[in-house]
Amino acid sequence: MSVLTSTAAERRPARIDFSRPILYGFAAILIVLIVLPLSWLLLYSVTDRAGSLTVENFIRLFSESAFLDPLITTFIIATSSSFLCCAVAAPMGWLVARTDLPMSHVIRALVTASFVTPPFLGAIAWELLAAPNSGLLNKIYRVVTGAPQDEHLFNIYSLTGIIFVISCYTFPYVFVLVANALDRTPGELEDASSILGGKRWYTARRITIPLVLPALIAGALIAFLQAMTLFGSPAILALPAGFHTMTTKIWSLFQYPPKPELAAAASLPLLVLTIILLRAEHMILGRRGYSVVGGKYGTPRLIPLGRGRWPAFALCILVLLNPVFLPYAALLNAAFAPVASHFLTFSTFTLHNIEFVLFELSATKLALRNTVILGTATATIGLLIALVIAYVTARKAVTGHRLLGFLATAPVAIPGIVLGVGLFLSYTRPPFVLYGTLWILLIAFLTISLPSAYQQLQAAFRNIHPELEDASRILGATRLQSLRQITAPLLRTSVIATWCFIFVGVMRELSAAIILFTSETKVISVLIYDLNESGDLGAISVIGIAMLLITFAVVIMVNRIPGFGVTSVRLRT
Amino acid sequence: MRKITLSRRDVLKGTSALAAGAAFSTHVMAAAPPASAITPALVEAAQKEGKVIWYTSVDLPLAEKVAKAFEAKFPGIAVRVERTGAERVFQRIGQEYASNIHAVDVANSSDAAHFIVWKKEGLLLPYVPEDVAQFYPAEHKDPDGHFASFRVWVCIIAYNTNLVKAADAPKSFADLLDPKWMGKIVKAHPSYSGTIMTATYQMQRDLGWGYFEKLALQKIMQVQSSADPPKRLALGERSVMADGNEYNIFQIKEKDGSVEPVYATEGSPLIVGPTGMFKAAPNPNAAKLFCNYSFTPECQQLIVDVGGLRSMHPRTKEKAGRKPWKDIKTMKDDPVAVEKMSEEIKTRYSKIFRV
C-alpha cells in the first residue's frame, strides 16, 4: 500500500537565478525575528542589574519558593490538562471520523467554535458560571437541592477549576490531530485485517490504534505546551485563588519595580521545555509517514454505532456544553443583565452595558482599530512570507531550503509571553526603538503566526503535485507563468484560509501583547484583560461577544470555501 | 535643556503674574505659579489640539463620566481615558518615559506617593487651576503647584446585605479575623491598586503586619483593583470585603441597596488621589484645560454625586444618606512614607498572601 513520497520531479536541481537572494533575504528576516529577542533574553538571564555576568538569577529561580511553587503548579496544570484533553478528544475524534455518528459536521463546527474562542474570554465566562457563590451553575444547584448559601458545587478559583477551563479550550488541538489521522487512515488496511479474519476489536487494536497513536501523543504534547504557556486563564483564575503559574509570575516580574533579568531567567525553563517537547513530537510524528502517504485508497469504513448513535451524539454535545454553550450563554446573560451574576429576565433586561461599551468607553475605538490594523497587516505580511518559504521548501527550489523551513517553524518553540519578554528587551533600546508603536506588536504577531501559516501552506503545496506545473513548463510557460496560471488558482482556498486564521489568531493573542502594549497601542484582548482586573464584567461580555461574532464571521467565510474544513486549522494562543 | 528653559519661563511668567494679580489671591506659595483660569484663549488652543489623554486609576465608568462631562462642556476635545490600577499607571508611565514615549497629558493616581516621585524626577508641570489656588486647603495642594487632591475617600470594610445581617456584620478590622468569615472575604492587591498600597501602609503601621498574616489564613479571594471588591460583593460572590473603595460602595448601595459600608473602629485608611499634568504632555493646552476643569465645583460635585467620592472643594455639597466626611475616623495618610516603603510593602504582601 505504501508509496514513497519523493518523486524525481521534486529532486530536480534549482533553475531560477534569483533564488539565492530570496533565500538570504528571507533567512535574514527570520533570523532577526527570532534570534534577536532570544539573544537578549539569554543575555539578560545571565546578567545582574549592573550588567555583569551572574548565575544569581537562576539560583533564585530554582531555590526560592516564590519561583519553585509556580513551576510545580504549572507542571501539574499542564500534565493534567493534557491527560484530560486526550481522554475527551480522542474518543470524540474517533466518533466523528470513524463512526456513523449523526450530525458529525455539527460536532466539528462546535469544536471549531471552541477552538477560536479566546481562552481568556472562556475563563471569564467560567467565572460567571462557576464562581463558588455567584456562579450561575452554583445558584442553580442551590435552588434545585435547597443547599445553604455557602455550599457550592463548583469552585472555578482552584487548581481543578483552572485545569478544567484550560482543557476546554485546548482539547480541540488533540481532536483535530486525532480526527485528521483517522480521516487519513486507509480503509483498506482495516479491510485487509477483517478479510484475514480479524474481529472488530482485534482490527482496532492492531491496525487503527497504532496508526492513530502518534497523532494522539503529538496531541498530548501540544496540549501540554498550550496549557503551560497560557497566560490569560491562569491570570484570571489562579490569582484570586492565591497562587501563581510560571506565565503569571513572569508577567508579575514586569510590574513595578520591573525585574527584567529575573523575568528573562524565568522564561528560559518554558523555552527549553517547549523545545524538548517539540523535538519529542517531531520524533514521534516523523515516523508516521510509513503507512498513509500516497496511493489511492478508499474512504475509511464507518463503524455503525447502532442504538448507540444518539447517546454518542448526546455525549459529544454534553462535552461541548463546557467550552461553547454554557460560556456563551453566561456572556450573553451578563451582557444584558443589570448585575452579571443575576439571571436575565424580561423586566431586568438592560442595554446599559452595550451603551457603555459603544458610547462611553473611550478605549473601545482605539483598541478595535489597533486590532483590525494588526490583524490585517499580520495576516497579509505573514501570508506572503509563509507563501514564499512554503513554495521554496515544498518545491525544494533553492539549496538550503531546509534552513528556511526550520526558521519558519522555530517560533513554535517560543511561548507568547517569552517572546513578549524577548521583544521588549530587544526593541526598547536603540537602534530599534519600536516599543510604543504598532510595529513591535506586528513583529510579535508575525513571529507567533508564522509557523502555523507556513505549515498550512506547505501542506497545500505538497498536495499540488509538481507534475501539473511541469506540464505547464513543458508546454512553454515560464516558472512565474505556471505559478500564476496553475499553482495560484489551485492554492486559492488555502491562501484565503491561512489569511483568515492568522487574523483570528491575532484577535485572541494576549500573552505577548500584555507585555508589549502601551496606552496608544492597546488591542482588544488587552482591553478585556484590563476590564477584568477592575471587575467590569458586563463590559467584557459585550466586547467578548462582539469579538466572537467577528471571529465567527471570518471562520464561516473560510468554511464556505469548498474543500476546507476544521481539520486543517491550527492556531496558537 | 528644554525642560530648564520651560520652567524658567514659567517662573518668570509666575512672578510677573503674581505682581499683576496680587489682589486675586492672598497666599500663593512662593514657588507655585500663579493661578490660571479657564480663558477663551485656553479653550481655543485646547480645541486646536482636539484631544487629551488622561491616565487615571479612578473606577472606569466614573472616569468615562467625567470625560463625557468635559467633552460636553468643551466640544471638540475628546478625552481618552487610560484607566488601570494606580501602580500600573505608575509603571506604564515609567516604562513609556524610559522609552521616550510621551503619551500622557494628565495623570490622576490613588497613590499620592507617585506624585512625589514624578515631581522629584521633574516630570510634572507646575500649574495651579483657579479653584485650587482659591479654595483648596493647603494640605491638599502641592506648595510648588505641581498637583492637588482631585479626589479623597477612605478604604473601608463592607458587606453584602443579602448574605450578612447588619447585626452580624464586622465592626472592625479585628472582627474580620473571626473564623466565621473563613472563605467569605474578598480583598484587593497593593501591587495593582494605589488605594490598597496606601491603605496597606497605614494598616501595617497602625495594626502591624501580624494583622495581615492572620487575615491571609482566612482563605481570602484576591482580586486586583480596589474597585473590584465592591463589585464582587454586589455579585454576591463574597459576603465581606476586607478593603476597597468607599465610593464604589456608595454607588452600588444607592443603586440597589445590596451592600453596606462599615467604618472600622480602628479608623479607615485615608486615600488621597491627586491630579497633575506632565511637562512633556503631547496636548499641553488641553491638559491644562482638563486639569482646570477637574477642580471646578461642577466637576467636583459630579464626582461626589455620581461617583461617591469626597471633594476638598468647599463649594461642593455632600450627598444625603452618606456618612458625613467629618464624622469618619480616618487613619493618617503619609505619602512620603509610602514612597519609601512601597517596594517593601509589595514584597512583604506577596510573601504573606502568596500572589
mmCIF file of C-alpha atoms in Angstrom, chain A residues 69 127-128 131-135 139 149-150 157 238-244 251 254-259 338-342 356 359-363 366 424 428 433 435-437 515 517-520 522 526 529-537, chain B residues 51 53 55 59-61 64-65 67-68 71 79-85 87-88 90-92 95-96 98-99 101 103-104 117 163 183-184 191-192 220-225 227-228 231-232 234-239 255-256 342-343 346 353-355:
data_model
loop_
_atom_site.group_PDB
_atom_site.id
_atom_site.type_symbol
_atom_site.label_atom_id
_atom_site.label_comp_id
_atom_site.label_asym_id
_atom_site.label_seq_id
_atom_site.Cartn_x
_atom_site.Cartn_y
_atom_site.Cartn_z
ATOM 1 C CA ASP A 69 5.903 26.807 43.517
ATOM 2 C CA GLU A 127 -16.038 32.815 36.394
ATOM 3 C CA LEU A 128 -19.620 33.858 35.730
ATOM 4 C CA ALA A 131 -17.572 31.157 40.925
ATOM 5 C CA PRO A 132 -18.432 29.408 44.187
ATOM 6 C CA ASN A 133 -21.100 31.848 45.387
ATOM 7 C CA SER A 134 -22.194 33.980 42.462
ATOM 8 C CA GLY A 135 -21.666 31.403 39.706
ATOM 9 C CA LYS A 139 -27.010 29.118 42.006
ATOM 10 C CA GLN A 149 -25.977 29.716 50.728
ATOM 11 C CA ASP A 150 -22.358 28.888 51.472
ATOM 12 C CA TYR A 157 -10.927 29.552 41.553
ATOM 13 C CA ALA A 238 -5.294 31.460 39.731
ATOM 14 C CA LEU A 239 -4.549 34.892 41.180
ATOM 15 C CA PRO A 240 -7.904 35.166 43.001
ATOM 16 C CA ALA A 241 -7.235 31.707 44.412
ATOM 17 C CA GLY A 242 -3.868 32.873 45.692
ATOM 18 C CA PHE A 243 -1.316 31.145 43.515
ATOM 19 C CA HIS A 244 0.871 31.828 40.501
ATOM 20 C CA TRP A 251 4.268 38.871 33.974
ATOM 21 C CA PHE A 254 7.287 43.074 34.758
ATOM 22 C CA GLN A 255 5.183 45.074 37.180
ATOM 23 C CA TYR A 256 6.747 47.946 39.062
ATOM 24 C CA PRO A 257 9.581 47.739 40.006
ATOM 25 C CA PRO A 258 10.299 45.693 36.870
ATOM 26 C CA LYS A 259 12.838 42.903 37.142
ATOM 27 C CA PRO A 338 -28.006 44.630 35.304
ATOM 28 C CA VAL A 339 -25.748 42.511 37.535
ATOM 29 C CA ALA A 340 -23.589 39.923 35.803
ATOM 30 C CA SER A 341 -24.424 37.179 38.297
ATOM 31 C CA HIS A 342 -28.203 37.609 38.127
ATOM 32 C CA PHE A 356 -21.305 51.889 27.938
ATOM 33 C CA PHE A 359 -20.622 55.330 23.607
ATOM 34 C CA GLU A 360 -18.770 55.823 26.864
ATOM 35 C CA LEU A 361 -15.736 53.587 26.898
ATOM 36 C CA SER A 362 -13.172 55.761 25.153
ATOM 37 C CA ALA A 363 -10.685 52.936 24.670
ATOM 38 C CA LEU A 366 -8.723 52.712 19.576
ATOM 39 C CA PHE A 424 10.501 44.004 24.941
ATOM 40 C CA THR A 428 13.122 49.269 23.853
ATOM 41 C CA VAL A 433 13.099 51.601 19.471
ATOM 42 C CA TYR A 435 8.196 49.911 21.852
ATOM 43 C CA GLY A 436 5.144 52.128 21.879
ATOM 44 C CA THR A 437 4.434 51.560 18.197
ATOM 45 C CA ILE A 515 3.937 42.693 27.807
ATOM 46 C CA PHE A 517 1.294 47.215 24.614
ATOM 47 C CA THR A 518 1.282 50.885 25.582
ATOM 48 C CA SER A 519 -1.728 53.135 26.004
ATOM 49 C CA GLU A 520 -1.672 54.076 22.328
ATOM 50 C CA LYS A 522 -3.779 48.700 23.150
ATOM 51 C CA VAL A 526 -5.572 43.624 26.490
ATOM 52 C CA TYR A 529 -7.871 41.892 30.465
ATOM 53 C CA ASP A 530 -7.780 45.453 31.853
ATOM 54 C CA LEU A 531 -11.531 45.408 32.339
ATOM 55 C CA ASN A 532 -11.304 42.085 34.121
ATOM 56 C CA GLU A 533 -8.866 43.495 36.647
ATOM 57 C CA SER A 534 -11.334 46.183 37.643
ATOM 58 C CA GLY A 535 -14.243 43.741 37.629
ATOM 59 C CA ASP A 536 -16.247 45.298 34.778
ATOM 60 C CA LEU A 537 -17.790 42.014 33.714
ATOM 61 C CA LYS B 51 -7.829 65.663 22.471
ATOM 62 C CA ILE B 53 -5.077 61.727 27.277
ATOM 63 C CA TYR B 55 -4.224 58.359 32.800
ATOM 64 C CA ASP B 59 -13.070 53.381 38.542
ATOM 65 C CA LEU B 60 -13.613 53.213 34.779
ATOM 66 C CA PRO B 61 -17.335 54.068 34.472
ATOM 67 C CA GLU B 64 -15.690 57.958 31.478
ATOM 68 C CA LYS B 65 -18.494 60.049 33.021
ATOM 69 C CA ALA B 67 -14.644 62.535 30.371
ATOM 70 C CA LYS B 68 -18.108 62.823 28.843
ATOM 71 C CA GLU B 71 -16.462 66.753 26.269
ATOM 72 C CA VAL B 79 -10.887 62.704 26.310
ATOM 73 C CA ARG B 80 -9.226 59.325 26.078
ATOM 74 C CA VAL B 81 -9.294 57.588 29.424
ATOM 75 C CA GLU B 82 -6.399 55.265 30.075
ATOM 76 C CA ARG B 83 -7.644 53.514 33.172
ATOM 77 C CA THR B 84 -5.829 50.901 35.205
ATOM 78 C CA GLY B 85 -4.701 50.413 38.791
ATOM 79 C CA GLU B 87 0.501 51.038 40.499
ATOM 80 C CA ARG B 88 0.065 50.021 36.865
ATOM 81 C CA PHE B 90 2.828 54.408 37.540
ATOM 82 C CA GLN B 91 4.592 51.509 35.867
ATOM 83 C CA ARG B 92 3.201 52.353 32.423
ATOM 84 C CA GLN B 95 8.087 52.389 31.120
ATOM 85 C CA GLU B 96 6.827 54.788 28.468
ATOM 86 C CA ALA B 98 12.036 55.294 29.767
ATOM 87 C CA SER B 99 11.403 54.573 26.087
ATOM 88 C CA ILE B 101 7.201 57.851 24.739
ATOM 89 C CA ALA B 103 1.706 59.803 25.736
ATOM 90 C CA VAL B 104 0.228 61.037 28.995
ATOM 91 C CA VAL B 117 8.342 60.641 42.567
ATOM 92 C CA LEU B 163 -25.709 37.475 52.798
ATOM 93 C CA GLY B 183 -13.631 31.820 52.760
ATOM 94 C CA LYS B 184 -16.065 34.730 52.690
ATOM 95 C CA SER B 191 0.711 45.820 43.597
ATOM 96 C CA TYR B 192 -2.175 46.882 41.401
ATOM 97 C CA ILE B 220 -9.484 35.355 51.051
ATOM 98 C CA MET B 221 -10.380 35.858 47.433
ATOM 99 C CA GLN B 222 -7.607 38.012 45.999
ATOM 100 C CA VAL B 223 -8.679 40.464 43.311
ATOM 101 C CA GLN B 224 -6.676 43.341 41.886
ATOM 102 C CA SER B 225 -8.492 46.676 41.762
ATOM 103 C CA ALA B 227 -12.997 48.916 42.751
ATOM 104 C CA ASP B 228 -13.419 45.156 42.387
ATOM 105 C CA LYS B 231 -18.382 44.674 42.643
ATOM 106 C CA ARG B 232 -17.767 41.143 43.934
ATOM 107 C CA ALA B 234 -22.698 43.146 44.506
ATOM 108 C CA LEU B 235 -22.385 39.912 42.523
ATOM 109 C CA GLY B 236 -22.821 38.009 45.769
ATOM 110 C CA GLU B 237 -19.511 36.275 45.213
ATOM 111 C CA ARG B 238 -18.231 37.081 48.711
ATOM 112 C CA SER B 239 -20.013 38.333 51.829
ATOM 113 C CA LYS B 255 -28.424 51.754 43.071
ATOM 114 C CA ASP B 256 -29.799 48.562 44.586
ATOM 115 C CA SER B 342 6.274 50.752 48.553
ATOM 116 C CA GLU B 343 8.695 48.113 47.334
ATOM 117 C CA LYS B 346 4.719 44.765 47.730
ATOM 118 C CA PHE B 353 -0.720 36.298 50.519
ATOM 119 C CA ARG B 354 1.359 34.251 48.047
ATOM 120 C CA VAL B 355 0.390 36.305 44.982
#
